[in-house]
Amino acid sequence: CEYEWHDKNYYGAAHGVTGILFTLLKSNVLTDKERDTLVKPTLDALLDETFPSGNLKSSHGSDSDRLVQWCHGSPGFISLLQVAYETYNDKKYLDALLKSSDNVWHAGLLRKGYSLCHGVSGNAYAFLTAYHTTHAEEQMYRALCFANWVTGYNKHEDTTPDRPYSLYEGKVGVAFFLLDILKPTNAKFPGYEDI
């Protein structure tokens, strides 16, 4: 499977193959044969496109392991790995999910801001997704640490988003995250995991 934008084959949840595969696995439009012969090989090829850190490359041929944000990188990849683990019951997807979660944690807080797409709120959802899969307290702790930082809204942001009131880049997404962290067992990435 190839998805091109700006003459690159992007891999991310917002801009690439990860989001396409996630949507296909979440929907009920594929036959078992299509899931096994089309989606699974592409998913396995994506696993080969991760850095040793657990981060997913942003695009084909990328050698920069710096984009650890929901739209590009391991935070958005975690949702796909969760649904892949549920679909195929293959431990390699769970192992990759945990490694990706560790990558988000070790990368730390994003200086870009608070947003879902490329900010701290979006990365915190990665921990909530990992928590739903594993029920490990460590994942909840990580999500709560990121939530604590987000509650200091306007104290840490280095840049103003292009769309400061939007769902994915602005305050609306932050509000969704802060509401979801109050009932974390029901939390789903807005407009994505809740399909």
PDB file of C-alpha atoms in Angstrom:
ATOM      1  CA  CYS A   1       0.000   0.000   0.000  1.00  0.00           C
ATOM      2  CA  GLU A   2       1.383   3.372  -0.893  1.00  0.00           C
ATOM      3  CA  TYR A   3       0.060   6.800  -0.025  1.00  0.00           C
ATOM      4  CA  GLU A   4       1.785   9.840  -1.465  1.00  0.00           C
ATOM      5  CA  TRP A   5       1.525  13.481  -0.565  1.00  0.00           C
ATOM      6  CA  HIS A   6       4.090  16.128  -1.508  1.00  0.00           C
ATOM      7  CA  ASP A   7       5.908  13.394  -3.479  1.00  0.00           C
ATOM      8  CA  LYS A   8       6.521  11.347  -0.322  1.00  0.00           C
ATOM      9  CA  ASN A   9       5.021   8.112   0.935  1.00  0.00           C
ATOM     10  CA  TYR A  10       3.904   9.194   4.414  1.00  0.00           C
ATOM     11  CA  TYR A  11       3.363   6.694   7.229  1.00  0.00           C
ATOM     12  CA  GLY A  12       1.589   8.690   9.945  1.00  0.00           C
ATOM     13  CA  ALA A  13      -1.878   8.470  11.452  1.00  0.00           C
ATOM     14  CA  ALA A  14      -2.998  11.842  10.095  1.00  0.00           C
ATOM     15  CA  HIS A  15      -1.055  11.953   6.854  1.00  0.00           C
ATOM     16  CA  GLY A  16      -0.376   8.430   5.745  1.00  0.00           C
ATOM     17  CA  VAL A  17      -0.648   4.686   5.634  1.00  0.00           C
ATOM     18  CA  THR A  18      -1.164   4.228   9.396  1.00  0.00           C
ATOM     19  CA  GLY A  19      -4.436   6.140   9.297  1.00  0.00           C
ATOM     20  CA  ILE A  20      -5.609   4.264   6.214  1.00  0.00           C
ATOM     21  CA  LEU A  21      -4.868   0.850   7.733  1.00  0.00           C
ATOM     22  CA  PHE A  22      -6.457   1.850  11.034  1.00  0.00           C
ATOM     23  CA  THR A  23      -9.658   2.874   9.270  1.00  0.00           C
ATOM     24  CA  LEU A  24      -9.741  -0.326   7.226  1.00  0.00           C
ATOM     25  CA  LEU A  25      -9.284  -2.527  10.292  1.00  0.00           C
ATOM     26  CA  LYS A  26     -11.887  -0.615  12.316  1.00  0.00           C
ATOM     27  CA  SER A  27     -14.482  -0.814   9.557  1.00  0.00           C
ATOM     28  CA  ASN A  28     -16.387  -3.909   8.603  1.00  0.00           C
ATOM     29  CA  VAL A  29     -15.880  -3.540   4.865  1.00  0.00           C
ATOM     30  CA  LEU A  30     -13.063  -6.052   4.369  1.00  0.00           C
ATOM     31  CA  THR A  31     -13.318  -9.790   4.084  1.00  0.00           C
ATOM     32  CA  ASP A  32     -11.040 -11.954   6.205  1.00  0.00           C
ATOM     33  CA  LYS A  33      -9.011 -12.690   3.091  1.00  0.00           C
ATOM     34  CA  GLU A  34      -8.561  -8.969   2.335  1.00  0.00           C
ATOM     35  CA  ARG A  35      -7.507  -8.290   5.942  1.00  0.00           C
ATOM     36  CA  ASP A  36      -4.965 -11.115   5.750  1.00  0.00           C
ATOM     37  CA  THR A  37      -3.609 -10.595   2.240  1.00  0.00           C
ATOM     38  CA  LEU A  38      -3.776  -6.798   1.869  1.00  0.00           C
ATOM     39  CA  VAL A  39      -3.764  -5.117   5.271  1.00  0.00           C
ATOM     40  CA  LYS A  40      -1.541  -7.457   7.294  1.00  0.00           C
ATOM     41  CA  PRO A  41       1.431  -7.442   4.870  1.00  0.00           C
ATOM     42  CA  THR A  42       1.282  -3.650   4.701  1.00  0.00           C
ATOM     43  CA  LEU A  43       1.092  -3.436   8.486  1.00  0.00           C
ATOM     44  CA  ASP A  44       4.054  -5.773   8.813  1.00  0.00           C
ATOM     45  CA  ALA A  45       5.987  -3.640   6.319  1.00  0.00           C
ATOM     46  CA  LEU A  46       5.257  -0.610   8.539  1.00  0.00           C
ATOM     47  CA  LEU A  47       6.759  -2.456  11.498  1.00  0.00           C
ATOM     48  CA  ASP A  48       9.953  -2.651   9.460  1.00  0.00           C
ATOM     49  CA  GLU A  49       9.814   1.150   9.077  1.00  0.00           C
ATOM     50  CA  THR A  50      10.305   1.851  12.779  1.00  0.00           C
ATOM     51  CA  PHE A  51      13.509   3.161  14.287  1.00  0.00           C
ATOM     52  CA  PRO A  52      15.273   1.184  17.039  1.00  0.00           C
ATOM     53  CA  SER A  53      13.676   3.681  19.459  1.00  0.00           C
ATOM     54  CA  GLY A  54      10.211   2.366  18.564  1.00  0.00           C
ATOM     55  CA  ASN A  55       9.266   5.511  16.660  1.00  0.00           C
ATOM     56  CA  LEU A  56       7.641   5.123  13.256  1.00  0.00           C
ATOM     57  CA  LYS A  57       9.400   6.923  10.421  1.00  0.00           C
ATOM     58  CA  SER A  58       7.443   9.890   9.096  1.00  0.00           C
ATOM     59  CA  SER A  59       7.867   8.807   5.481  1.00  0.00           C
ATOM     60  CA  HIS A  60       9.612   6.320   3.236  1.00  0.00           C
ATOM     61  CA  GLY A  61      13.366   6.863   3.266  1.00  0.00           C
ATOM     62  CA  SER A  62      13.328   9.168   6.287  1.00  0.00           C
ATOM     63  CA  ASP A  63      16.371   8.862   8.521  1.00  0.00           C
ATOM     64  CA  SER A  64      15.295  11.464  11.075  1.00  0.00           C
ATOM     65  CA  ASP A  65      13.988  10.071  14.368  1.00  0.00           C
ATOM     66  CA  ARG A  66      12.693  13.384  15.666  1.00  0.00           C
ATOM     67  CA  LEU A  67       8.940  13.503  14.911  1.00  0.00           C
ATOM     68  CA  VAL A  68       7.295  11.870  17.915  1.00  0.00           C
ATOM     69  CA  GLN A  69       3.812  13.295  17.567  1.00  0.00           C
ATOM     70  CA  TRP A  70       0.395  11.878  16.804  1.00  0.00           C
ATOM     71  CA  CYS A  71       0.271  12.910  13.135  1.00  0.00           C
ATOM     72  CA  HIS A  72       3.765  11.506  12.398  1.00  0.00           C
ATOM     73  CA  GLY A  73       5.405   8.873  14.553  1.00  0.00           C
ATOM     74  CA  SER A  74       4.737   6.395  17.314  1.00  0.00           C
ATOM     75  CA  PRO A  75       1.871   8.192  19.125  1.00  0.00           C
ATOM     76  CA  GLY A  76      -0.526   7.716  16.184  1.00  0.00           C
ATOM     77  CA  PHE A  77       0.933   4.300  15.347  1.00  0.00           C
ATOM     78  CA  ILE A  78      -0.171   2.978  18.753  1.00  0.00           C
ATOM     79  CA  SER A  79      -3.870   3.080  17.797  1.00  0.00           C
ATOM     80  CA  LEU A  80      -3.177   0.970  14.719  1.00  0.00           C
ATOM     81  CA  LEU A  81      -1.083  -1.467  16.751  1.00  0.00           C
ATOM     82  CA  GLN A  82      -3.912  -1.827  19.263  1.00  0.00           C
ATOM     83  CA  VAL A  83      -6.519  -2.687  16.640  1.00  0.00           C
ATOM     84  CA  ALA A  84      -4.009  -4.966  14.869  1.00  0.00           C
ATOM     85  CA  TYR A  85      -3.385  -6.843  18.111  1.00  0.00           C
ATOM     86  CA  GLU A  86      -7.140  -7.235  18.631  1.00  0.00           C
ATOM     87  CA  THR A  87      -7.688  -8.316  15.012  1.00  0.00           C
ATOM     88  CA  TYR A  88      -4.798 -10.738  14.535  1.00  0.00           C
ATOM     89  CA  ASN A  89      -4.074 -11.739  18.152  1.00  0.00           C
ATOM     90  CA  ASP A  90      -0.352 -11.589  17.366  1.00  0.00           C
ATOM     91  CA  LYS A  91       1.959 -10.608  20.227  1.00  0.00           C
ATOM     92  CA  LYS A  92       4.354  -8.773  17.899  1.00  0.00           C
ATOM     93  CA  TYR A  93       1.775  -5.982  17.624  1.00  0.00           C
ATOM     94  CA  LEU A  94       1.476  -5.740  21.402  1.00  0.00           C
ATOM     95  CA  ASP A  95       5.270  -5.689  21.738  1.00  0.00           C
ATOM     96  CA  ALA A  96       5.490  -2.896  19.132  1.00  0.00           C
ATOM     97  CA  LEU A  97       2.721  -0.981  20.930  1.00  0.00           C
ATOM     98  CA  LEU A  98       4.635  -1.120  24.219  1.00  0.00           C
ATOM     99  CA  LYS A  99       7.883  -0.096  22.540  1.00  0.00           C
ATOM    100  CA  SER A 100       6.088   2.801  20.851  1.00  0.00           C
ATOM    101  CA  SER A 101       4.608   3.887  24.179  1.00  0.00           C
ATOM    102  CA  ASP A 102       8.077   3.834  25.725  1.00  0.00           C
ATOM    103  CA  ASN A 103       9.279   5.970  22.819  1.00  0.00           C
ATOM    104  CA  VAL A 104       6.579   8.595  23.471  1.00  0.00           C
ATOM    105  CA  TRP A 105       7.457   8.640  27.169  1.00  0.00           C
ATOM    106  CA  HIS A 106      11.205   8.956  26.596  1.00  0.00           C
ATOM    107  CA  ALA A 107      10.732  11.642  23.945  1.00  0.00           C
ATOM    108  CA  GLY A 108       8.959  13.660  26.611  1.00  0.00           C
ATOM    109  CA  LEU A 109       6.728  16.662  26.322  1.00  0.00           C
ATOM    110  CA  LEU A 110       6.406  18.362  22.958  1.00  0.00           C
ATOM    111  CA  ARG A 111       7.458  21.993  22.837  1.00  0.00           C
ATOM    112  CA  LYS A 112       5.090  22.611  19.913  1.00  0.00           C
ATOM    113  CA  GLY A 113       2.187  22.907  22.299  1.00  0.00           C
ATOM    114  CA  TYR A 114      -0.885  21.268  23.702  1.00  0.00           C
ATOM    115  CA  SER A 115      -2.759  20.056  20.612  1.00  0.00           C
ATOM    116  CA  LEU A 116      -3.930  16.639  19.498  1.00  0.00           C
ATOM    117  CA  CYS A 117      -2.170  16.562  16.153  1.00  0.00           C
ATOM    118  CA  HIS A 118       1.348  17.541  17.157  1.00  0.00           C
ATOM    119  CA  GLY A 119       1.135  18.355  20.826  1.00  0.00           C
ATOM    120  CA  VAL A 120       1.071  16.911  24.315  1.00  0.00           C
ATOM    121  CA  SER A 121      -2.647  16.039  24.353  1.00  0.00           C
ATOM    122  CA  GLY A 122      -2.339  13.844  21.273  1.00  0.00           C
ATOM    123  CA  ASN A 123       0.683  12.069  22.695  1.00  0.00           C
ATOM    124  CA  ALA A 124      -1.144  11.488  25.986  1.00  0.00           C
ATOM    125  CA  TYR A 125      -3.884   9.635  24.100  1.00  0.00           C
ATOM    126  CA  ALA A 126      -1.191   7.151  23.067  1.00  0.00           C
ATOM    127  CA  PHE A 127      -0.797   6.222  26.728  1.00  0.00           C
ATOM    128  CA  LEU A 128      -4.565   5.939  27.182  1.00  0.00           C
ATOM    129  CA  THR A 129      -4.748   3.598  24.178  1.00  0.00           C
ATOM    130  CA  ALA A 130      -1.900   1.536  25.608  1.00  0.00           C
ATOM    131  CA  TYR A 131      -3.711   1.476  28.961  1.00  0.00           C
ATOM    132  CA  HIS A 132      -6.902   0.177  27.308  1.00  0.00           C
ATOM    133  CA  THR A 133      -4.878  -2.644  25.767  1.00  0.00           C
ATOM    134  CA  THR A 134      -2.695  -3.606  28.732  1.00  0.00           C
ATOM    135  CA  HIS A 135      -4.469  -2.252  31.830  1.00  0.00           C
ATOM    136  CA  ALA A 136      -0.976  -1.410  33.093  1.00  0.00           C
ATOM    137  CA  GLU A 137      -0.884   1.323  35.728  1.00  0.00           C
ATOM    138  CA  GLU A 138       2.340   2.627  34.179  1.00  0.00           C
ATOM    139  CA  GLN A 139       0.411   3.703  31.071  1.00  0.00           C
ATOM    140  CA  MET A 140      -2.182   5.538  33.160  1.00  0.00           C
ATOM    141  CA  TYR A 141       0.571   7.231  35.165  1.00  0.00           C
ATOM    142  CA  ARG A 142       2.157   8.467  31.949  1.00  0.00           C
ATOM    143  CA  ALA A 143      -1.170   9.850  30.675  1.00  0.00           C
ATOM    144  CA  LEU A 144      -1.764  11.616  33.991  1.00  0.00           C
ATOM    145  CA  CYS A 145       1.716  13.170  33.941  1.00  0.00           C
ATOM    146  CA  PHE A 146       1.035  14.605  30.494  1.00  0.00           C
ATOM    147  CA  ALA A 147      -2.430  15.770  31.647  1.00  0.00           C
ATOM    148  CA  ASN A 148      -0.839  17.571  34.579  1.00  0.00           C
ATOM    149  CA  TRP A 149       1.383  19.490  32.171  1.00  0.00           C
ATOM    150  CA  VAL A 150      -1.588  20.311  29.926  1.00  0.00           C
ATOM    151  CA  THR A 151      -3.477  21.866  32.847  1.00  0.00           C
ATOM    152  CA  GLY A 152      -0.852  24.607  32.813  1.00  0.00           C
ATOM    153  CA  TYR A 153      -2.309  25.805  29.501  1.00  0.00           C
ATOM    154  CA  ASN A 154      -0.513  28.846  28.036  1.00  0.00           C
ATOM    155  CA  LYS A 155       2.509  28.438  30.313  1.00  0.00           C
ATOM    156  CA  HIS A 156       4.581  26.132  28.125  1.00  0.00           C
ATOM    157  CA  GLU A 157       3.570  26.712  24.518  1.00  0.00           C
ATOM    158  CA  ASP A 158       6.380  27.885  22.246  1.00  0.00           C
ATOM    159  CA  THR A 159       4.305  28.435  19.108  1.00  0.00           C
ATOM    160  CA  THR A 160       0.740  29.419  18.338  1.00  0.00           C
ATOM    161  CA  PRO A 161      -1.131  26.860  16.211  1.00  0.00           C
ATOM    162  CA  ASP A 162      -2.249  27.810  12.710  1.00  0.00           C
ATOM    163  CA  ARG A 163      -5.830  27.076  13.774  1.00  0.00           C
ATOM    164  CA  PRO A 164      -5.913  27.846  17.518  1.00  0.00           C
ATOM    165  CA  TYR A 165      -9.582  26.895  18.014  1.00  0.00           C
ATOM    166  CA  SER A 166      -9.687  23.709  15.930  1.00  0.00           C
ATOM    167  CA  LEU A 167     -10.083  20.118  17.082  1.00  0.00           C
ATOM    168  CA  TYR A 168      -6.709  18.799  15.975  1.00  0.00           C
ATOM    169  CA  GLU A 169      -4.465  21.850  16.307  1.00  0.00           C
ATOM    170  CA  GLY A 170      -6.147  23.960  18.927  1.00  0.00           C
ATOM    171  CA  LYS A 171      -8.044  24.345  22.151  1.00  0.00           C
ATOM    172  CA  VAL A 172     -10.982  22.114  21.259  1.00  0.00           C
ATOM    173  CA  GLY A 173      -8.778  19.023  21.168  1.00  0.00           C
ATOM    174  CA  VAL A 174      -7.201  19.968  24.483  1.00  0.00           C
ATOM    175  CA  ALA A 175     -10.684  20.303  26.002  1.00  0.00           C
ATOM    176  CA  PHE A 176     -11.622  16.826  24.729  1.00  0.00           C
ATOM    177  CA  PHE A 177      -8.463  15.373  26.252  1.00  0.00           C
ATOM    178  CA  LEU A 178      -9.023  17.041  29.624  1.00  0.00           C
ATOM    179  CA  LEU A 179     -12.604  15.726  29.692  1.00  0.00           C
ATOM    180  CA  ASP A 180     -11.429  12.244  28.698  1.00  0.00           C
ATOM    181  CA  ILE A 181      -8.749  12.097  31.374  1.00  0.00           C
ATOM    182  CA  LEU A 182     -11.547  12.402  33.962  1.00  0.00           C
ATOM    183  CA  LYS A 183     -12.968   9.070  32.703  1.00  0.00           C
ATOM    184  CA  PRO A 184      -9.901   7.457  31.140  1.00  0.00           C
ATOM    185  CA  THR A 185     -11.386   3.994  30.677  1.00  0.00           C
ATOM    186  CA  ASN A 186     -13.825   5.498  28.141  1.00  0.00           C
ATOM    187  CA  ALA A 187     -11.288   7.795  26.438  1.00  0.00           C
ATOM    188  CA  LYS A 188     -10.898   7.601  22.665  1.00  0.00           C
ATOM    189  CA  PHE A 189      -8.937   9.894  20.388  1.00  0.00           C
ATOM    190  CA  PRO A 190     -11.599  12.339  19.082  1.00  0.00           C
ATOM    191  CA  GLY A 191     -12.648  11.877  15.485  1.00  0.00           C
ATOM    192  CA  TYR A 192     -10.333   8.901  15.076  1.00  0.00           C
ATOM    193  CA  GLU A 193     -10.575   6.047  17.591  1.00  0.00           C
ATOM    194  CA  ASP A 194     -14.246   6.721  18.142  1.00  0.00           C
ATOM    195  CA  ILE A 195     -15.249   5.701  14.616  1.00  0.00           C
TER     196      ILE A 195
END
